[in-house]
Tab-separated table of C-alpha atoms in Angstrom:
chain	number	residue	atom	x	y	z
S	2	MET	CA	-8.989	32.339	57.914
S	3	GLU	CA	-10.744	29.518	59.160
S	4	LYS	CA	-11.150	26.246	57.840
S	5	ILE	CA	-14.807	24.824	57.268
S	6	LEU	CA	-14.053	21.568	55.854
S	7	GLU	CA	-11.452	19.842	54.759
S	8	VAL	CA	-10.624	16.290	52.620
S	9	LYS	CA	-7.414	14.157	53.785
S	10	ASP	CA	-6.210	11.408	51.354
S	11	LEU	CA	-10.059	10.587	49.976
S	12	GLN	CA	-10.216	6.916	48.189
S	13	LEU	CA	-13.319	5.615	47.609
S	14	SER	CA	-14.145	2.818	44.907
S	15	PHE	CA	-17.035	1.770	43.940
S	16	HIS	CA	-17.524	-2.157	43.093
S	17	THR	CA	-19.383	-2.775	39.760
S	18	PHE	CA	-20.029	-5.695	38.199
S	19	ALA	CA	-16.765	-5.291	35.440
S	20	GLY	CA	-14.756	-4.774	38.655
S	21	GLU	CA	-13.197	-2.415	41.383
S	22	VAL	CA	-13.571	1.497	40.064
S	23	GLN	CA	-10.845	3.444	41.863
S	24	ALA	CA	-13.091	7.226	40.831
S	25	ILE	CA	-11.300	9.116	43.492
S	26	ARG	CA	-7.952	8.657	44.591
S	27	GLY	CA	-6.285	10.268	47.447
S	28	VAL	CA	-8.518	13.822	47.350
S	29	ASN	CA	-6.831	16.504	49.308
S	30	PHE	CA	-8.285	20.035	49.741
S	31	ASP	CA	-9.437	22.047	52.705
S	32	LEU	CA	-12.150	24.971	52.610
S	33	LEU	CA	-12.091	28.203	54.017
S	34	LYS	CA	-15.308	30.301	55.793
S	35	GLY	CA	-16.907	32.552	53.209
S	36	GLU	CA	-14.647	31.226	50.121
S	37	THR	CA	-15.669	29.572	46.757
S	38	LEU	CA	-14.282	26.796	46.558
S	39	ALA	CA	-14.748	25.677	42.219
S	40	ILE	CA	-14.005	22.264	40.971
S	41	VAL	CA	-13.634	21.224	37.911
S	42	GLY	CA	-12.137	18.879	35.260
S	43	GLU	CA	-13.942	17.123	32.060
S	44	SER	CA	-17.274	14.209	33.083
S	45	GLY	CA	-15.211	11.201	34.424
S	46	SER	CA	-12.635	13.676	36.878
S	47	GLY	CA	-14.531	12.662	39.638
S	48	LYS	CA	-15.711	16.102	40.700
S	49	SER	CA	-19.672	14.958	41.692
S	50	VAL	CA	-18.530	11.917	42.672
S	51	THR	CA	-16.335	14.087	45.425
S	52	THR	CA	-19.042	16.366	46.753
S	53	LYS	CA	-21.546	13.391	47.209
S	54	ALA	CA	-19.001	11.630	48.848
S	55	ILE	CA	-18.990	15.215	51.350
S	56	MET	CA	-22.906	14.409	51.388
S	57	ARG	CA	-22.694	10.932	51.686
S	58	LEU	CA	-25.262	10.360	48.906
S	59	LEU	CA	-23.265	7.947	46.798
S	60	PRO	CA	-25.138	4.159	47.006
S	61	GLU	CA	-23.259	2.157	50.734
S	62	SER	CA	-24.107	-1.290	48.406
S	63	SER	CA	-22.128	0.010	45.548
S	64	SER	CA	-19.780	2.270	47.024
S	65	GLU	CA	-16.774	1.810	49.572
S	66	PHE	CA	-14.781	4.532	51.462
S	67	LYS	CA	-11.126	2.646	51.001
S	68	SER	CA	-9.307	5.100	53.127
S	69	GLY	CA	-8.755	8.899	54.452
S	70	GLU	CA	-11.277	11.808	55.947
S	71	ILE	CA	-13.968	14.538	55.442
S	72	LEU	CA	-13.857	16.468	58.375
S	73	PHE	CA	-16.425	19.081	58.900
S	74	ASN	CA	-16.676	20.962	62.600
S	75	GLY	CA	-13.865	18.232	63.491
S	76	ARG	CA	-16.096	15.791	62.890
S	77	ASP	CA	-15.130	12.694	60.128
S	78	LEU	CA	-18.466	12.932	57.794
S	79	THR	CA	-17.199	9.182	56.734
S	80	LYS	CA	-17.857	7.605	59.843
S	81	LEU	CA	-21.075	9.276	61.077
S	82	SER	CA	-24.183	7.165	61.205
S	83	ASP	CA	-26.834	7.407	59.031
S	84	ARG	CA	-29.873	8.716	61.573
S	85	GLU	CA	-26.446	11.496	62.340
S	86	MET	CA	-26.013	12.383	58.269
S	87	ARG	CA	-29.505	13.394	57.987
S	88	LYS	CA	-28.939	16.162	60.891
S	89	ILE	CA	-26.123	17.409	59.266
S	90	ARG	CA	-27.763	17.159	54.933
S	91	GLY	CA	-29.572	20.236	54.805
S	92	LYS	CA	-28.811	21.884	58.215
S	93	ASP	CA	-24.867	22.398	57.305
S	94	ILE	CA	-24.027	21.268	54.295
S	95	SER	CA	-26.550	21.745	51.459
S	96	MET	CA	-26.397	20.798	47.597
S	97	ILE	CA	-27.898	22.509	44.123
S	98	PHE	CA	-27.775	19.706	41.728
S	99	GLN	CA	-28.114	20.060	37.568
S	100	ASP	CA	-31.361	19.655	36.996
S	101	PRO	CA	-33.795	21.248	39.264
S	102	MET	CA	-36.925	19.760	37.894
S	103	THR	CA	-35.357	16.775	38.397
S	104	SER	CA	-34.424	18.122	42.484
S	105	LEU	CA	-38.168	18.904	42.823
S	106	ASN	CA	-41.544	16.533	43.609
S	107	PRO	CA	-44.044	17.248	40.666
S	108	THR	CA	-46.545	16.453	42.922
S	109	MET	CA	-45.794	19.021	45.370
S	110	PRO	CA	-46.489	22.612	45.925
S	111	ILE	CA	-43.281	24.358	45.958
S	112	GLY	CA	-44.219	26.281	49.212
S	113	LYS	CA	-44.350	22.579	51.005
S	114	GLN	CA	-40.707	21.400	49.485
S	115	ILE	CA	-39.839	24.296	50.967
S	116	THR	CA	-40.888	24.293	54.553
S	117	GLU	CA	-39.574	20.988	54.678
S	118	PRO	CA	-36.363	21.354	55.639
S	119	LEU	CA	-37.198	24.373	58.329
S	120	LEU	CA	-40.149	22.171	59.903
S	121	LYS	CA	-37.325	18.777	60.027
S	122	HIS	CA	-34.198	20.569	61.332
S	123	GLN	CA	-35.282	24.169	62.593
S	124	GLY	CA	-38.133	22.947	64.663
S	125	VAL	CA	-40.113	26.172	63.235
S	126	GLY	CA	-44.421	25.788	63.052
S	127	ARG	CA	-45.971	25.756	59.749
S	128	SER	CA	-47.245	29.023	59.343
S	129	GLU	CA	-43.205	31.002	60.589
S	130	ALA	CA	-42.535	27.969	58.151
S	131	LYS	CA	-44.727	29.948	55.605
S	132	LYS	CA	-43.293	33.247	56.452
S	133	ILE	CA	-39.822	32.284	55.953
S	134	ALA	CA	-40.342	30.501	52.246
S	135	ILE	CA	-42.124	33.256	51.465
S	136	ASP	CA	-38.699	35.949	52.800
S	137	LEU	CA	-37.148	32.883	50.720
S	138	LEU	CA	-38.772	33.270	47.430
S	139	ARG	CA	-38.589	36.724	47.514
S	140	MET	CA	-34.888	36.650	49.129
S	141	VAL	CA	-33.868	34.538	45.328
S	142	GLY	CA	-35.643	36.923	42.694
S	143	MET	CA	-38.877	35.472	42.214
S	144	PRO	CA	-42.058	37.482	41.705
S	145	LYS	CA	-45.627	37.272	43.527
S	146	PRO	CA	-43.972	35.707	46.053
S	147	GLU	CA	-47.035	34.685	48.347
S	148	LEU	CA	-49.225	33.659	45.278
S	149	ARG	CA	-46.065	31.758	43.738
S	150	ILE	CA	-45.885	29.507	46.803
S	151	LYS	CA	-49.220	27.804	46.140
S	152	GLN	CA	-47.588	26.446	42.399
S	153	TYR	CA	-46.211	23.684	41.329
S	154	PRO	CA	-42.918	22.553	39.763
S	155	HIS	CA	-44.324	22.055	36.154
S	156	GLN	CA	-45.379	26.007	36.324
S	157	PHE	CA	-42.173	27.862	36.579
S	158	SER	CA	-39.701	28.236	34.031
S	159	GLY	CA	-36.472	26.517	33.919
S	160	GLY	CA	-34.527	29.769	35.766
S	161	GLN	CA	-37.130	30.297	38.100
S	162	ARG	CA	-37.504	26.370	39.029
S	163	GLN	CA	-33.823	26.726	39.891
S	164	ARG	CA	-34.092	29.392	41.918
S	165	ILE	CA	-36.951	27.237	44.171
S	166	VAL	CA	-33.941	24.821	44.409
S	167	ILE	CA	-31.748	27.544	45.821
S	168	ALA	CA	-34.526	29.100	47.374
S	169	ILE	CA	-34.623	25.616	49.882
S	170	ALA	CA	-30.884	24.887	49.807
S	171	LEU	CA	-31.024	28.156	52.155
S	172	ALA	CA	-33.740	27.253	53.996
S	173	CYS	CA	-31.382	26.301	56.631
S	174	ASN	CA	-28.729	28.818	56.073
S	175	PRO	CA	-25.937	26.044	55.510
S	176	LYS	CA	-22.353	26.437	56.953
S	177	ILE	CA	-21.477	24.991	52.975
S	178	LEU	CA	-23.092	25.109	50.006
S	179	ILE	CA	-22.193	22.492	46.623
S	180	ALA	CA	-23.758	24.020	43.986
S	181	ASP	CA	-23.295	20.534	41.067
S	182	GLU	CA	-23.010	22.391	38.186
S	183	PRO	CA	-26.362	24.182	38.802
S	184	THR	CA	-25.731	26.478	35.103
S	185	THR	CA	-25.623	23.819	32.738
S	186	ALA	CA	-29.391	23.380	32.530
S	187	LEU	CA	-30.389	27.205	31.228
S	188	ASP	CA	-29.415	29.670	28.720
S	189	VAL	CA	-26.490	31.537	29.244
S	190	THR	CA	-28.859	35.063	29.923
S	191	ILE	CA	-30.803	32.409	33.225
S	192	GLN	CA	-27.201	31.642	34.014
S	193	ALA	CA	-25.395	35.167	34.286
S	194	GLN	CA	-28.694	35.860	36.683
S	195	ILE	CA	-28.186	32.419	38.742
S	196	LEU	CA	-24.527	33.025	38.695
S	197	GLU	CA	-24.886	36.897	39.997
S	198	LEU	CA	-27.893	35.880	42.719
S	199	MET	CA	-25.520	33.173	44.387
S	200	LYS	CA	-22.612	35.898	44.524
S	201	ASP	CA	-24.954	37.812	45.898
S	202	LEU	CA	-26.315	35.172	48.607
S	203	GLN	CA	-22.926	34.076	50.060
S	204	LYS	CA	-22.411	37.891	51.117
S	205	LYS	CA	-25.883	38.158	52.852
S	206	ILE	CA	-25.509	34.651	54.646
S	207	ASP	CA	-21.658	34.079	54.650
S	208	THR	CA	-21.811	30.340	53.599
S	209	SER	CA	-19.217	28.689	51.528
S	210	ILE	CA	-19.364	27.127	48.957
S	211	ILE	CA	-17.978	24.562	46.578
S	212	PHE	CA	-18.986	24.849	43.298
S	213	ILE	CA	-18.492	22.439	40.373
S	214	THR	CA	-18.407	22.799	36.577
S	215	HIS	CA	-16.209	22.042	33.702
S	216	ASP	CA	-16.905	25.630	32.303
S	217	LEU	CA	-14.269	27.059	32.789
S	218	GLY	CA	-15.749	30.390	32.430
S	219	VAL	CA	-18.312	30.017	34.734
S	220	VAL	CA	-15.414	29.961	37.368
S	221	ALA	CA	-13.461	32.920	36.457
S	222	ASN	CA	-17.030	34.852	37.478
S	223	VAL	CA	-17.263	32.880	40.883
S	224	ALA	CA	-14.640	31.852	42.151
S	225	ASP	CA	-11.840	33.163	44.977
S	226	ARG	CA	-9.915	29.309	44.368
S	227	VAL	CA	-9.707	26.307	41.823
S	228	ALA	CA	-9.718	22.756	42.060
S	229	VAL	CA	-8.624	21.059	39.201
S	230	MET	CA	-9.585	17.565	38.631
S	231	TYR	CA	-8.804	14.466	36.291
S	232	GLY	CA	-8.662	10.474	36.680
S	233	GLY	CA	-9.504	11.456	40.277
S	234	ARG	CA	-6.995	13.133	41.499
S	235	ILE	CA	-6.331	16.836	41.542
S	236	VAL	CA	-3.394	17.566	39.405
S	237	GLU	CA	-3.674	21.275	40.104
S	238	MET	CA	-4.539	23.977	42.364
S	239	GLY	CA	-4.809	27.580	43.313
S	240	THR	CA	-6.417	31.242	43.389
S	241	VAL	CA	-8.137	31.881	40.324
S	242	ASP	CA	-5.351	34.292	39.469
S	243	GLU	CA	-2.958	31.912	39.956
S	244	VAL	CA	-4.611	28.761	37.619
S	245	PHE	CA	-5.949	31.165	35.356
S	246	TYR	CA	-2.511	33.081	34.428
S	247	ASN	CA	0.437	31.131	36.056
S	248	PRO	CA	-1.593	27.258	34.880
S	249	GLN	CA	1.717	24.324	35.731
S	250	HIS	CA	-0.058	20.832	34.582
S	251	PRO	CA	-0.376	20.131	30.986
S	252	TYR	CA	-3.843	18.871	31.301
S	253	THR	CA	-4.959	22.671	33.567
S	254	TRP	CA	-3.601	24.028	30.196
S	255	GLY	CA	-5.461	22.019	27.781
S	256	LEU	CA	-8.943	23.960	29.205
S	257	LEU	CA	-7.740	26.931	29.208
S	258	SER	CA	-6.683	26.405	25.742
S	259	SER	CA	-9.974	24.285	24.355
S	260	MET	CA	-12.131	27.628	26.051
S	261	PRO	CA	-13.602	29.923	23.198
S	262	SER	CA	-12.688	33.783	23.241
S	263	LEU	CA	-13.225	37.043	21.252
S	264	ASP	CA	-9.885	36.652	20.443
S	265	THR	CA	-10.069	33.303	19.002
S	266	ASP	CA	-9.183	33.342	15.579
S	267	SER	CA	-8.425	29.870	14.891
S	268	LYS	CA	-9.762	26.782	15.556
S	269	LEU	CA	-10.511	25.885	19.232
S	270	TYR	CA	-7.699	23.378	20.915
S	271	ALA	CA	-8.571	19.735	21.966
S	272	ILE	CA	-6.859	17.822	24.190
S	273	PRO	CA	-6.538	14.294	22.350
S	274	GLY	CA	-7.416	10.538	24.104
S	275	THR	CA	-10.150	9.522	26.004
S	276	PRO	CA	-9.674	10.254	30.628
S	277	PRO	CA	-8.173	6.862	31.879
S	278	ASP	CA	-9.897	3.858	32.488
S	279	LEU	CA	-10.618	4.135	36.469
S	280	LEU	CA	-10.961	0.178	36.298
S	281	ASN	CA	-7.051	-0.371	35.813
S	282	PRO	CA	-5.995	3.573	36.336
S	283	PRO	CA	-2.509	3.525	35.142
S	284	LYS	CA	0.323	3.777	37.076
S	285	GLY	CA	2.119	6.627	36.270
S	286	ASP	CA	0.178	10.015	35.288
S	287	ALA	CA	-2.888	9.081	34.869
S	288	PHE	CA	-2.907	12.078	32.155
S	289	ALA	CA	0.815	11.339	30.485
S	290	LEU	CA	-0.912	9.304	27.377
S	291	ARG	CA	-3.128	12.094	26.200
S	292	SER	CA	-0.027	14.828	27.035
S	293	GLU	CA	2.215	15.688	24.432
S	294	TYR	CA	4.571	17.016	27.419
S	295	ALA	CA	5.108	14.191	28.469
S	296	LEU	CA	8.279	12.282	30.303
S	297	ALA	CA	8.942	9.089	30.663
S	298	ILE	CA	9.077	9.098	34.549
S	299	ASP	CA	5.073	10.101	33.912
S	300	LEU	CA	4.929	6.414	32.642
S	301	GLU	CA	6.137	4.991	35.562
S	302	GLN	CA	5.584	6.949	39.010
S	303	ALA	CA	2.494	9.223	39.865
S	304	PRO	CA	4.311	12.355	40.164
S	305	PRO	CA	4.102	14.112	44.571
S	306	VAL	CA	2.662	17.591	44.783
S	307	PHE	CA	4.347	20.509	44.038
S	308	LYS	CA	4.273	24.032	46.277
S	309	ILE	CA	4.457	26.770	43.244
S	310	SER	CA	3.574	29.468	45.959
S	311	ASP	CA	1.803	28.959	49.504
S	312	THR	CA	-1.170	29.248	47.877
S	313	HIS	CA	-0.703	27.377	44.362
S	314	PHE	CA	0.137	23.736	43.994
S	315	ALA	CA	0.235	21.059	41.208
S	316	SER	CA	1.528	17.424	40.140
S	317	THR	CA	3.341	17.159	37.395
S	318	TRP	CA	7.354	15.946	37.174
S	319	LEU	CA	7.780	19.278	34.927
S	320	LEU	CA	8.344	20.841	37.959
S	321	HIS	CA	10.629	19.094	39.660
S	322	PRO	CA	14.781	20.824	39.330
S	323	ASP	CA	15.927	18.319	36.927
S	324	ALA	CA	12.769	17.923	34.617
S	325	PRO	CA	13.738	19.608	31.001
S	326	GLN	CA	12.105	23.506	31.007
S	327	VAL	CA	9.024	22.844	28.772
S	328	GLU	CA	7.081	25.846	26.495
S	329	PRO	CA	3.613	25.960	27.456
S	330	PRO	CA	1.232	26.341	24.687
S	331	ALA	CA	1.225	29.717	22.943
S	332	THR	CA	-1.860	31.014	24.495
S	333	ILE	CA	-0.969	30.044	27.403
S	334	ILE	CA	2.558	31.679	27.421
S	335	GLU	CA	0.093	35.120	26.757
S	336	ARG	CA	-1.945	34.256	29.600
S	337	MET	CA	1.246	33.677	31.830
S	338	LYS	CA	2.995	37.275	30.414
S	339	LYS	CA	-0.205	38.962	33.101
S	340	PHE	CA	1.177	37.352	35.999
S	341	PRO	CA	3.643	38.486	38.899
S	342	GLY	CA	6.027	35.701	39.289
S	343	SER	CA	5.644	34.254	35.567
S	344	ARG	CA	9.205	33.122	33.339
S	345	TYR	CA	6.891	35.456	31.661
S	346	TYR	CA	5.584	38.437	33.138
S	347	GLU	CA	5.684	41.812	30.754
S	348	GLY	CA	4.549	43.988	33.777
S	349	GLU	CA	0.697	43.826	31.502
S	350	ALA	CA	-2.777	44.371	33.949
S	351	LYS	CA	-4.717	41.535	33.105
């Protein structure tokens, strides 16, 4: 499939009063046309910073691209001027933020907010932009769009506001849609509706989605591939089935073991400790101090990326040919029993 976005060895720092925070430390991934890539991990792992770097929404006064490339249509976004980025932002790459109330202008009717990118990027007239805005509201499931287009954000529920934000993001039929935890502020029923809406819209407009979340349950329903981030790096990447049913990194084991399920009959697992301080990042594996599976080399040297399959990669010394074979947690072994190719596979259908 065609690659629409390539992130190569991205390293990004923030300069603070306390010192240099190495927020992104060598991130590599690509996004294929029409696919949904989920980026998961705890708060502070670098998920949102990575996507804001793609959009060039980080403050230039305190952030710095140390190295790497973000290639979109053959152009390195890290090298573009603000003026050039404004032509891409909202038109070719759009973003849905976590809290719709802070994304919308409370002083403007929603119709004006939806037509703004149409007028700026599409060059259509106001009457045509209004028709498109009504169609967009109808497409995202807003009742009576002809009337509601004149209303203000405070006159809508949380789920409706998120639908409005999605309509704004889709106004120019972007090639890439970045959704930064778009359902976190919503209750579970509305979450399901928004996720279903995004899946339907993706098919209609054939856009690629980068979905940021800490909720692995959401990932299973929306993603084609998953990137697991920790300490400013991607520690595991693969298809949804590979990451869910044949995970290889101890951090992925911890995330999956902490997921509640209908089968849970005991206390949920909690990953011990806290994420690393990226003011002084560890020289070895950033997860080593929190992992019961850490090897001596983990404290001294960061692991390379090991290839498990053509689509599955993980950065852990446990995959080295000379590493001792360890048993994953019981909950992970149960998952692996359902994955063809796993050493625990028992031939069960997932």
